[in-house]
Structure formats: C-alpha cells, structure tokens
C-alpha positions as CSV (number, residue, x, y, z in Angstrom):
1,M,32.1,-22.5,-169.8
2,A,29.5,-24.9,-170.2
3,S,26.0,-25.1,-167.0
4,E,26.1,-28.3,-165.9
5,V,22.9,-30.4,-166.9
6,K,19.9,-30.2,-163.7
7,H,16.7,-31.5,-165.7
8,T,16.8,-35.4,-167.4
9,P,18.8,-35.9,-170.5
10,G,16.8,-35.5,-173.7
11,P,16.1,-35.9,-176.0
12,W,12.0,-36.0,-175.3
13,S,9.2,-36.5,-177.1
14,V,6.0,-36.8,-178.0
15,P,3.9,-39.9,-178.4
16,H,1.6,-41.4,-180.8
17,F,-1.3,-39.1,-179.1
18,A,0.3,-36.1,-180.8
19,E,0.1,-38.3,-184.2
20,P,-3.8,-37.4,-186.0
21,D,-6.1,-39.6,-186.1
22,T,-5.2,-42.0,-183.0
23,N,-8.0,-40.4,-180.7
24,C,-5.7,-40.6,-177.6
25,M,-5.8,-38.5,-174.8
26,C,-2.3,-39.5,-173.4
27,G,-0.3,-36.4,-173.1
28,Y,2.4,-37.8,-172.5
29,V,6.3,-36.0,-172.7
30,L,8.3,-38.8,-172.8
31,T,12.5,-38.7,-172.0
32,G,14.3,-41.6,-173.9
33,S,16.6,-42.1,-171.4
34,M,14.9,-43.5,-169.0
35,F,11.3,-44.7,-170.6
36,G,9.7,-42.4,-168.5
37,A,7.1,-38.9,-168.9
38,V,9.2,-35.7,-167.5
39,C,5.9,-33.8,-167.8
40,T,2.2,-34.5,-168.7
41,V,0.3,-31.8,-171.1
42,H,-3.3,-31.8,-170.4
43,A,-5.9,-31.5,-173.0
44,S,-9.8,-30.3,-172.8
45,G,-12.3,-31.1,-174.5
46,E,-12.5,-29.2,-178.6
47,G,-15.2,-26.8,-177.5
48,D,-15.1,-23.5,-176.1
49,D,-17.8,-23.8,-173.1
50,W,-15.1,-24.5,-170.5
51,R,-18.2,-26.0,-168.3
52,A,-19.0,-28.9,-170.8
53,H,-15.1,-29.7,-172.2
54,G,-12.8,-28.7,-168.8
55,D,-10.6,-24.7,-169.3
56,N,-7.6,-27.0,-170.1
57,P,-6.3,-25.7,-173.8
58,Q,-8.4,-27.4,-176.6
59,F,-6.6,-30.5,-177.8
60,A,-4.2,-29.2,-180.8
61,E,-3.0,-26.1,-178.5
62,A,-1.9,-29.6,-176.0
63,V,-0.6,-30.6,-178.6
64,A,1.6,-28.4,-179.7
65,N,2.7,-27.6,-176.0
66,A,3.9,-30.8,-175.5
67,R,6.2,-30.6,-178.9
68,L,7.6,-27.4,-177.4
69,I,8.0,-28.8,-174.1
70,A,10.1,-31.4,-175.5
71,A,12.8,-29.7,-177.6
72,A,13.2,-28.2,-174.1
73,P,16.3,-29.7,-174.6
74,E,17.6,-29.2,-177.9
75,L,16.2,-25.5,-177.3
76,L,18.1,-25.0,-174.5
77,E,21.6,-26.8,-175.6
78,A,21.5,-25.3,-178.9
79,G,20.9,-22.0,-177.6
80,S,23.6,-22.1,-174.7
81,A,26.3,-23.6,-177.5
82,L,24.9,-20.4,-180.1
83,I,25.8,-17.6,-176.9
84,R,29.0,-19.5,-176.7
85,E,29.8,-19.0,-180.4
86,F,28.6,-15.9,-180.3
87,D,31.1,-14.7,-177.3
88,N,34.1,-16.9,-179.2
89,I,33.9,-13.9,-181.8
90,Y,33.1,-11.5,-180.4
91,D,34.3,-9.5,-177.3
92,V,31.8,-8.1,-175.8
93,D,33.6,-7.6,-173.0
94,D,35.7,-5.5,-174.4
95,G,32.5,-3.1,-176.1
96,R,29.2,-3.5,-177.8
97,A,30.3,-0.6,-180.5
98,N,31.7,-2.9,-183.3
99,I,27.8,-5.9,-182.9
100,P,25.1,-4.6,-184.6
101,G,21.7,-3.4,-182.7
102,D,19.3,-5.8,-183.2
103,L,22.2,-9.0,-183.1
104,M,22.6,-8.1,-179.6
105,A,19.3,-7.0,-178.7
106,L,18.5,-11.1,-179.3
107,V,21.4,-12.5,-178.1
108,D,20.8,-10.4,-174.7
109,K,17.0,-11.6,-174.9
110,L,19.0,-15.5,-175.1
111,R,20.7,-14.9,-172.6
112,A,18.3,-13.7,-171.2
113,V,16.2,-17.1,-171.9
114,V,18.8,-19.2,-170.9
115,A,19.5,-18.2,-167.7
116,K,15.9,-18.5,-166.8
117,A,15.8,-22.7,-167.9
118,E,18.9,-22.6,-165.4
119,G,16.8,-21.6,-162.8
120,K,19.2,-18.3,-162.3
C-alpha cells in the first residue's frame, strides 16, 4: 500500500553552488515544481578553526549534504518501491525462514528508514 506523500514533490536539485569553481555559497536545495528552495545547506570556510570560519560543515561536506538532501525524494520512492517488490516476491507473513538472513536484515533496515522519513 502506497503512503500519501506529504513532502514537497521531487525532483529536487542542487543549484550552481555545488559546481566546481563557482565560488558561490548560496546553498539552496531547490524543487523543480515550485522553483523555490526546499532548504538551505550551510557551509563554513575551508579551515578547521571554527572561530575563524564558523562551526558549519566545510564547503565540500556541505555540497555533499546538499546532494544527499536533493536525492531524498527519489531515495524514498525507490526504497518504498523495493519494499513493495520484496513483499510481492516473499510472503513475509508466512515466515522468514525462506528469506536469506542478510537480505531480510537489509529490508528491515530499509523499512525502518522509510518509516522514519514518513514520520512513523
């Protein structure tokens, strides 16, 4: 059963600040459907001294954070689809004995992450 989507619909994107040599600190994650920002990702300078550069993640880490956030709607959709397909292939209610342990552990972890993203 598909859950009702409550977040801003994707796809989301990371604008030019994540491109090399742009020298832009406007760390927005944008939504294509509304042309607005979903969030702002903060970055400090490149140094380790938080007094001089702030205590936010360094720029390269902030860019990686923005890319991860931008992928969130698609990751949630793919994770939910994988769980549905898994449930169609395996009858989990009938028992877990015929499901390889590593696979079951990964699917259980995915279920927990999807539930967390959905606020459950």
